[in-house]
mmCIF file of C-alpha atoms in Angstrom:
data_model
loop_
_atom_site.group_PDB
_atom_site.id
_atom_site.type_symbol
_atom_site.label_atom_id
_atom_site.label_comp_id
_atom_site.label_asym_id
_atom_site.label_seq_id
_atom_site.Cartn_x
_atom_site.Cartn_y
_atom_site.Cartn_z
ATOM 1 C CA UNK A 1 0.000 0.000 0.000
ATOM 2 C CA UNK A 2 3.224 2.770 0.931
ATOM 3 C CA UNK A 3 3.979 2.097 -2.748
ATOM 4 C CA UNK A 4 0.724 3.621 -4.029
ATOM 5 C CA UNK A 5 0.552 7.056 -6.130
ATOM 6 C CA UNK A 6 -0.661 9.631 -3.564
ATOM 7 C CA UNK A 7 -0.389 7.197 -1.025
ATOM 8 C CA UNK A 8 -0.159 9.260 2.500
ATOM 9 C CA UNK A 9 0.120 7.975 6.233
ATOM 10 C CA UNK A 10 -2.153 9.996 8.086
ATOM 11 C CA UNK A 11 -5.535 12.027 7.861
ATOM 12 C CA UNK A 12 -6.571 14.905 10.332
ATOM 13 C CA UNK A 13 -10.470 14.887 10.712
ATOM 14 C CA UNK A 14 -11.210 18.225 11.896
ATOM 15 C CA UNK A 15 -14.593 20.538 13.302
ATOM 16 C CA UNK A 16 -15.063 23.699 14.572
ATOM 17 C CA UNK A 17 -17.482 25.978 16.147
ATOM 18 C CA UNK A 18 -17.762 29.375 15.133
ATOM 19 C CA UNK A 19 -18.758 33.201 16.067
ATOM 20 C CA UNK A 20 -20.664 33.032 13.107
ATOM 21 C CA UNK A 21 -20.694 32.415 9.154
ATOM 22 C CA UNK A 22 -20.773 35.265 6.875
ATOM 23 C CA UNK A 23 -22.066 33.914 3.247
ATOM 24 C CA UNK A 24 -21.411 37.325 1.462
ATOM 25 C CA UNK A 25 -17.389 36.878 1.029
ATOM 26 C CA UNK A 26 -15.501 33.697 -0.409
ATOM 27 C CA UNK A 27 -13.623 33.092 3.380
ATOM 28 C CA UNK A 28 -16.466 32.318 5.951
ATOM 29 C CA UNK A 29 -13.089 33.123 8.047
ATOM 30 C CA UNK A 30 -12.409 36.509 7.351
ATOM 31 C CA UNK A 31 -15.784 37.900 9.566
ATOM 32 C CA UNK A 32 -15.709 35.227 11.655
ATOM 33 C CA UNK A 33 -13.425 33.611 14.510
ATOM 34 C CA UNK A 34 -13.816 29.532 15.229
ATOM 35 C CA UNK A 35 -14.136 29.782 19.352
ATOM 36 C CA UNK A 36 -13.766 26.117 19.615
ATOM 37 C CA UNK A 37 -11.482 23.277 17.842
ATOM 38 C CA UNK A 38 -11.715 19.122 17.874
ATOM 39 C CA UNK A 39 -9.144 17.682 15.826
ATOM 40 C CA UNK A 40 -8.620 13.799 15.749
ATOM 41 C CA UNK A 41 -5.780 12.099 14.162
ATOM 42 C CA UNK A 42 -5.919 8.601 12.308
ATOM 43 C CA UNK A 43 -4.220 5.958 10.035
ATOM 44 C CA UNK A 44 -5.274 5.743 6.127
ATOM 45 C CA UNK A 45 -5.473 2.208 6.542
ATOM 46 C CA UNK A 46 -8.142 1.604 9.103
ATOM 47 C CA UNK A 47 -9.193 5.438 9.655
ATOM 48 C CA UNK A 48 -9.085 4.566 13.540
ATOM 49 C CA UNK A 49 -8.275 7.204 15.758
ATOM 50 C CA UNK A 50 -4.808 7.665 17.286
ATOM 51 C CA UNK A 51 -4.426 11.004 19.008
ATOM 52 C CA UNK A 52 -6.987 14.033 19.353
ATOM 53 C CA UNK A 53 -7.119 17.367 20.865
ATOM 54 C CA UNK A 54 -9.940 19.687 21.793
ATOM 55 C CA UNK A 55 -9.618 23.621 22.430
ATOM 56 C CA UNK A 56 -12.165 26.272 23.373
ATOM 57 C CA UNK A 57 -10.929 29.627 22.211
ATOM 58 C CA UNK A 58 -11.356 33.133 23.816
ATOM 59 C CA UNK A 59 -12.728 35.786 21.083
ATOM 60 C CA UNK A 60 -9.779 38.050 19.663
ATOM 61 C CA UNK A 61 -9.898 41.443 19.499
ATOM 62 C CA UNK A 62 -11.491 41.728 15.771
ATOM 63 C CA UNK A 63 -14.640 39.326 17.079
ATOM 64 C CA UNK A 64 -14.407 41.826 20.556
ATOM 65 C CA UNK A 65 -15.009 44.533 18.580
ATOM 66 C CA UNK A 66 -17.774 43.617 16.631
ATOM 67 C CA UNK A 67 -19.652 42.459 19.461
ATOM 68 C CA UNK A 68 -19.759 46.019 20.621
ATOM 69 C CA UNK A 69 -20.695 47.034 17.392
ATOM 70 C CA UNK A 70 -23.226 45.265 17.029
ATOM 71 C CA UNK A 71 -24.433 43.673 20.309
ATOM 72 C CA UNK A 72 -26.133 40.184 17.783
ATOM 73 C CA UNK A 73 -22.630 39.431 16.550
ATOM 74 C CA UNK A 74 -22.251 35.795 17.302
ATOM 75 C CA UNK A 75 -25.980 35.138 19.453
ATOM 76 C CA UNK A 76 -27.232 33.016 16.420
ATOM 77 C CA UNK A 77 -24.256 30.886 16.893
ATOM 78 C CA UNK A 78 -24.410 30.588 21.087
ATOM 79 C CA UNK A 79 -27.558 29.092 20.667
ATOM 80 C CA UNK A 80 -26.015 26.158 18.660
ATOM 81 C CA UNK A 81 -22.931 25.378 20.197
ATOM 82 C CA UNK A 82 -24.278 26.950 23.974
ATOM 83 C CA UNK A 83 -19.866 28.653 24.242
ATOM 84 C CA UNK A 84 -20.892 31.898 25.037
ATOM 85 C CA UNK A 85 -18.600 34.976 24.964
ATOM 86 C CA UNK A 86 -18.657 35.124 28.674
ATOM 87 C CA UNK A 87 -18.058 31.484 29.342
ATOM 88 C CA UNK A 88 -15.087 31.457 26.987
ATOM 89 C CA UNK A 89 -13.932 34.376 28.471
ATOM 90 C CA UNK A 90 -13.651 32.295 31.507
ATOM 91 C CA UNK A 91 -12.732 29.095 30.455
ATOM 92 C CA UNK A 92 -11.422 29.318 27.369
ATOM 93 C CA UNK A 93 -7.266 29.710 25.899
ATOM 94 C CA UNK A 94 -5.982 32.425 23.848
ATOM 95 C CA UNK A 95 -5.965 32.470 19.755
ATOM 96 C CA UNK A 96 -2.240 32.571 19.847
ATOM 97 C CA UNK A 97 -1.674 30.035 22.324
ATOM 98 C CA UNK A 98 -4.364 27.701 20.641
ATOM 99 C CA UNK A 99 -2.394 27.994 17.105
ATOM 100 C CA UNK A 100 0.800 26.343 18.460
ATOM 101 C CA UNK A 101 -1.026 23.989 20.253
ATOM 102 C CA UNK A 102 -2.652 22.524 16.934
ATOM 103 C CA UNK A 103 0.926 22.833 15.403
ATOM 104 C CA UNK A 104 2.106 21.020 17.827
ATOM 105 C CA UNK A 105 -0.101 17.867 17.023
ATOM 106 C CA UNK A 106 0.710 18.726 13.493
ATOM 107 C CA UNK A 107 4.007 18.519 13.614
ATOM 108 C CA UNK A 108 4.212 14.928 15.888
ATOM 109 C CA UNK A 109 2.528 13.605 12.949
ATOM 110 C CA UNK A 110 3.776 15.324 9.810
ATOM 111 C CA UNK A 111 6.422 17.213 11.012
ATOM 112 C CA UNK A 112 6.832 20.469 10.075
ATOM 113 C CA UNK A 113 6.589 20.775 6.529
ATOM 114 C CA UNK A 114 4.819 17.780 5.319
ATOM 115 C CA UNK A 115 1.329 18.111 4.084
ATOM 116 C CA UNK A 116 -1.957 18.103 6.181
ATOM 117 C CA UNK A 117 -4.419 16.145 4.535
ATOM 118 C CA UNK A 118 -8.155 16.967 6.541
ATOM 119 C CA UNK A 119 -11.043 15.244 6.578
ATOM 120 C CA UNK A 120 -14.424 16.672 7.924
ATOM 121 C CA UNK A 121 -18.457 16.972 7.288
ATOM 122 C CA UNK A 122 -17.652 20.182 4.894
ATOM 123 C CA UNK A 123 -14.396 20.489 5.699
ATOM 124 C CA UNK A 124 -12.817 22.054 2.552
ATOM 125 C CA UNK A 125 -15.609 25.003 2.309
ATOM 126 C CA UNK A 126 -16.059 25.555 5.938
ATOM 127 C CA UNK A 127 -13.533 24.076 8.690
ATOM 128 C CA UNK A 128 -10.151 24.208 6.532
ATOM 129 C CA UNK A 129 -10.833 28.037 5.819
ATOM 130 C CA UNK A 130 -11.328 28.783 10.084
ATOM 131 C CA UNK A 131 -8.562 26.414 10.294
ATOM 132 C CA UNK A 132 -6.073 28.085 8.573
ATOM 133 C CA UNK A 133 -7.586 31.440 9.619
ATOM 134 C CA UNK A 134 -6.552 30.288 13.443
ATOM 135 C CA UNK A 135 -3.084 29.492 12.083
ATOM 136 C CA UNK A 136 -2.279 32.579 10.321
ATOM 137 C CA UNK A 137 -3.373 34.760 13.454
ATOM 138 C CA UNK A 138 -1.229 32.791 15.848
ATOM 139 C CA UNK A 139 1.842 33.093 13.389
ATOM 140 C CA UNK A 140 1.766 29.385 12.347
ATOM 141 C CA UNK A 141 2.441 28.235 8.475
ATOM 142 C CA UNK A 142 1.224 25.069 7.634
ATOM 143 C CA UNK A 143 0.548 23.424 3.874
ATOM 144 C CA UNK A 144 -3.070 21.526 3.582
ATOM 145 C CA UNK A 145 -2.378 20.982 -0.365
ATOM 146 C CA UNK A 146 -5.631 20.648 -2.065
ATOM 147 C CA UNK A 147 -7.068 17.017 -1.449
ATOM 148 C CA UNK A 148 -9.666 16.850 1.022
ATOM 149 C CA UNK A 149 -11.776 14.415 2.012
ATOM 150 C CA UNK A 150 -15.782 15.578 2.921
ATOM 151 C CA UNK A 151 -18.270 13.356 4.506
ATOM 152 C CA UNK A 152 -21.205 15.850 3.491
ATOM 153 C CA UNK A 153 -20.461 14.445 -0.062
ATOM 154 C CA UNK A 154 -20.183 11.188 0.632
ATOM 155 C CA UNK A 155 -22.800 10.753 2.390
ATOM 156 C CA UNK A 156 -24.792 12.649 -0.331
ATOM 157 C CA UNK A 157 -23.753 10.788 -2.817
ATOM 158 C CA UNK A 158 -24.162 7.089 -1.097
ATOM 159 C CA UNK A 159 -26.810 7.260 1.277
ATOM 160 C CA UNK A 160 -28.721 10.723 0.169
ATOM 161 C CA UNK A 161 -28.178 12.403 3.692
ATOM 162 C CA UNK A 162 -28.609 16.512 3.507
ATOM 163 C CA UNK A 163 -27.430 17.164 6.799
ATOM 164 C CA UNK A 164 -24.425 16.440 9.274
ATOM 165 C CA UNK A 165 -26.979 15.291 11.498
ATOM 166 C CA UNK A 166 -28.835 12.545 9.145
ATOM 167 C CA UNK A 167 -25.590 11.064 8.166
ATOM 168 C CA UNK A 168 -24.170 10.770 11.561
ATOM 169 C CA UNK A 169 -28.120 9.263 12.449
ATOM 170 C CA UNK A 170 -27.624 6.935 9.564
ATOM 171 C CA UNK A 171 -24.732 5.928 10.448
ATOM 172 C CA UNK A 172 -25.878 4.562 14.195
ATOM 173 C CA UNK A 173 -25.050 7.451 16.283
ATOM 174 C CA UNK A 174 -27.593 9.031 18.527
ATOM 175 C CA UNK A 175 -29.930 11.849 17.373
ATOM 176 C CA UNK A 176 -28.812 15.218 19.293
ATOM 177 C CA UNK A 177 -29.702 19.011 19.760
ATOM 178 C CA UNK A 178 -26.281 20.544 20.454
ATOM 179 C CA UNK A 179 -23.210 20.662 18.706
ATOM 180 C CA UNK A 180 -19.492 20.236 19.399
ATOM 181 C CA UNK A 181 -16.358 20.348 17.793
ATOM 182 C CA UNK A 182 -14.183 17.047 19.069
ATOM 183 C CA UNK A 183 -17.915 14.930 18.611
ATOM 184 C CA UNK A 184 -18.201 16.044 15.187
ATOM 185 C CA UNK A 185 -14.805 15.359 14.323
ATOM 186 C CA UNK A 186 -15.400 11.319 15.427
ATOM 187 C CA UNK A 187 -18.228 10.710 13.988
ATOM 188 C CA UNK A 188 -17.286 12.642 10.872
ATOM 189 C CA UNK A 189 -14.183 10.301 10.641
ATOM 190 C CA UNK A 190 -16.398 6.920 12.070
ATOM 191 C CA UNK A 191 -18.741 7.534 9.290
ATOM 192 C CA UNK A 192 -16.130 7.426 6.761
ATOM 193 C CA UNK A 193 -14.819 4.326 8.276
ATOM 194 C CA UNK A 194 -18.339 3.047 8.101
ATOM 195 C CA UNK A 195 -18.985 3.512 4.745
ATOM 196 C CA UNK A 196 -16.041 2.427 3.651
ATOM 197 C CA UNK A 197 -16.537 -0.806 5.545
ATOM 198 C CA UNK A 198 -20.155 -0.991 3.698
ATOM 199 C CA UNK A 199 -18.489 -0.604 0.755
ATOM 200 C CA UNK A 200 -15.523 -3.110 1.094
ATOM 201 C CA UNK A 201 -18.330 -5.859 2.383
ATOM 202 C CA UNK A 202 -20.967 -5.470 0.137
ATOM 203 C CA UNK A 203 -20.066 -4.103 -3.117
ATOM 204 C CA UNK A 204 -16.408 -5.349 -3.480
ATOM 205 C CA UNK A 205 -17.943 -8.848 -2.085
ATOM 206 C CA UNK A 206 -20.914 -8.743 -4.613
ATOM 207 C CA UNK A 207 -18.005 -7.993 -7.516
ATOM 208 C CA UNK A 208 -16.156 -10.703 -6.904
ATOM 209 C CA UNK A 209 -18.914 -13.137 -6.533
#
C-alpha cells in the first residue's frame, strides 16, 4: 500500500465551532473567529483514531469589537454550540496560544513541513478556511495541499443524507440538539470508516462473486 501514487500515512479529521458564518465573502473566516477546535488524528489504513485534541478559544480582538458594534454578533451561533462569549472568556485559551497547540499535534505527525491532509463533514468550504484562519493569526504556516476528504459528499452521494446530522443518524449514532467540535470530528471520521466498511463488504464482495 506505501507504494501507491498519492499514497499518505495519516488524515486529520477536523470541526469547529464558530462566532458566526458570513455567506457574502468567499472566506467564511475573514468575519468570523472559530471559538472552539476538535481535531482527531488517524491511520489511512483503518481510519481509527490515534491522538486528538480539543480547544475552546477566547474571542480576539477583531470578534471583541464587533460584538460592541453590534451587540447580535455571534448570538445566532451561542444558541447552537451553547460557548458563550462570557463562558469562553472564563474558560477558554488564547488564539495565539491555541495555534501552536494545533501545530504542535501537526508537527508529531507530519512534522513540520509535510502536508496536512483533513477530513471533515464540509471540511474544505467551511472548517479548513477557520482552520487556517486560526493558524495565520497565531503566526503558524502550515501546507493543507488541495485534497480533502468531505463526509457531506459522501454521504450525499451514497446514502442521500442533507445534513451532518442525518448522516451521523444513519450511520448509528444518537440523534442530538447541540453541537461540538471534538464529537463532530469522530463521527465525521467513524462515518467514513463506516462507509467504507459498507463498501468493502458489500459491493467489493458482490463484484467478486
Amino acid at each position: 500500500m506505501n507504494n501507491k501514487d498519492g499514497y499518505f500515512q495519516f488524515i486529520l479529521a477536523i470541526d469547529c465551532e464558530t462566532t458566526g458564518l458570513t455567506f457574502n465573502t468567499a472566506d467564511c473566516s475573514i468575519n468570523d473567529q472559530a471559538i472552539s477546535w476538535g481535531l482527531v488524528v488517524a491511520k489511512t489504513n483503518d481510519l481509527k483514531p490515534i491522538d486528538e485534541l480539543y480547544l475552546e478559544i477566547k474571542w480576539n480582538e477583531q470578534s471583541k469589537a464587533k460584538r460592541r458594534e453590534d451587540p447580535s454578533f455571534g448570538r445566532k451561533a451561542e444558541t447552537i454550540h451553547g460557548l458563550t462569549y462570557e463562558y469562553l472568556e472564563e474558560n477558554g485559551i488564547d488564539e495565539i496560544t491555541a495555534a501552536h497547540k494545533i501545530n504542535q499535534l501537526l508537527t508529531k505527525y507530519w512534522g513540520p513541513n509535510n502536508i496536512v491532509r483533513t477530513l471533515g463533514h464540509n471540511v474544505h468550504m467551511f472548517d479548513l478556511p477557520f482552520l487556517r484562519g486560526t493558524l495565520v493569526r497565531g503566526g503558524v504556516e502550515r501546507n493543507f495541499g488541495n485534497r480533502h476528504y468531505d463526509t457531506n459528499s459522501a454521504g450525499f452521494i451514497a446514502l442521500m443524507t442533507w445534513t451532518s446530522n442525518e448522516l451521523f443518524e444513519m450511520m448509528g449514532f444518537d440523534a442530538r440538539n447541540t453541537h461540538k467540535a471534538i464529537d463532530d470530528a469522530k463521527m465525521a471520521l467513524e462515518s467514513a470508516r463506516r462507509l467504507r466498511l459498507l463498501f468493502q463488504t458489500h459491493c467489493l464482495n458482490e463484484n467478486s462473486e
